[in-house]
Amino acid sequence: MTTFDASRRRHNFVPVQLMIAMSVTEFGLGPSNLETAKQLQATFDTAQLRIRDAQARFNSRRGDTNEDASGSRVSIGSARSPNALAAEVTDYMSFMRRLKFQYLENNAKDKYVKTIVNDEAPMVTGDTNAELQAANVIKKDKLKAAKSKLAEKHGDIRNLAPLVEHDYLKAKGLTDEAVALTQSILDARLAITRLRSAHPHPRLTITSAEEQLASQVTDLQTLEDELQRVNEKVAHVKDAVKEGTKEMDRLRSEKADVERKVTAHKVEADDGRAVDLCDWYTSSLALHRSLFRMRAFQSISENELKLTYAIEPTGDTTKAKGSRVVGIILLFVPNTRQLADVRIEGLDGVDMANAVDACVQANDVPGLIWQILSRARKHLG
């Protein structure tokens, strides 16, 4: 293949590449994209590209076995790389040079022997040598021209092979991209068809989707506020649980003290006196609460007790409209029964300072409660 032939074939390949590139560029613009991609694939498959048939022609020209320089038969099926083929060709050329030398030597010996042994020796004149010399010169010129032509062809192949390979790989890449885009379009159409079948009319529009998104943002803000309130409530509940745990621990210690006292007094479980005492204490407490109209009593701490009474006007046996809730908070000296201070809630405007001070100094809790309740009834009556 000469330089002109190689250039002509490469230029024949360029329009195919340009056609493929233009088709891929216009692939996403026309209405018949799928048909354009199919036509592109068919054009590439039917194009007469010699590079696609190079491997098949190379394999068809390779023999199954060859004979090396030593006369043995060797297989070239494993010589697939260009480096291995070049080394093998070099060995064959060396072998052919040695074979040529041996042929020339044996031919000269044969002619020399025939000339000596033959009775009629051929006449070898100077003209004969001149004719042979001229024939050799012509043959050498032809051989030299053939070698130069072969070297030129090899140079063209080395120069044009990377360019042709680059163009072929580019065209193949564009074709593969077109096929991939075609498959992507088919997959997208199939996905759209499935979505349309799964979501019939009326479908969600952009405006309705934005409105739904805005409403979801509002709902998320409301849920966030509710979550914050729930967290605060959980924190309060945890604090209440901690306080309840402390109170339970305190009651457990009191229970242990009571159990020790019961053990000390040797009160047995089947002793009926404890049940009678408990019933008597319970009935007495209920009677006291009904007589003095005590609503509740609460032990705030170890030395603090809060009593709540419902005060009604004097002479009114029913629950009148003018009833008032009075809270009495008694503070004791820690670890003693000595009254330390008193706070009164719900009796604004009633002077109780003198009576409270006197009862506190005398450590008279019943008298203090009687003084507060009687003055509260007088104030209401």
mmCIF file of N, CA, C and O in Angstrom, residues 63 91 189 196 322:
data_model
loop_
_atom_site.group_PDB
_atom_site.id
_atom_site.type_symbol
_atom_site.label_atom_id
_atom_site.label_comp_id
_atom_site.label_asym_id
_atom_site.label_seq_id
_atom_site.Cartn_x
_atom_site.Cartn_y
_atom_site.Cartn_z
ATOM 1 N N GLY A 63 -0.395 -19.321 9.148
ATOM 2 C CA GLY A 63 -0.407 -20.783 9.075
ATOM 3 C C GLY A 63 -0.472 -21.381 10.460
ATOM 4 O O GLY A 63 -0.161 -20.739 11.460
ATOM 5 N N ASP A 91 13.998 -13.874 13.173
ATOM 6 C CA ASP A 91 14.585 -15.224 13.121
ATOM 7 C C ASP A 91 14.460 -15.820 11.713
ATOM 8 O O ASP A 91 15.396 -16.453 11.192
ATOM 9 N N ARG A 189 -38.790 6.348 28.354
ATOM 10 C CA ARG A 189 -40.177 6.230 27.867
ATOM 11 C C ARG A 189 -40.935 5.158 28.637
ATOM 12 O O ARG A 189 -42.114 5.341 28.991
ATOM 13 N N ARG A 196 -47.300 7.057 34.280
ATOM 14 C CA ARG A 196 -48.621 7.496 33.851
ATOM 15 C C ARG A 196 -49.688 6.466 34.181
ATOM 16 O O ARG A 196 -50.809 6.824 34.563
ATOM 17 N N GLY A 322 -69.576 32.671 100.147
ATOM 18 C CA GLY A 322 -68.466 33.447 100.676
ATOM 19 C C GLY A 322 -67.395 32.611 101.324
ATOM 20 O O GLY A 322 -66.619 33.143 102.111
#
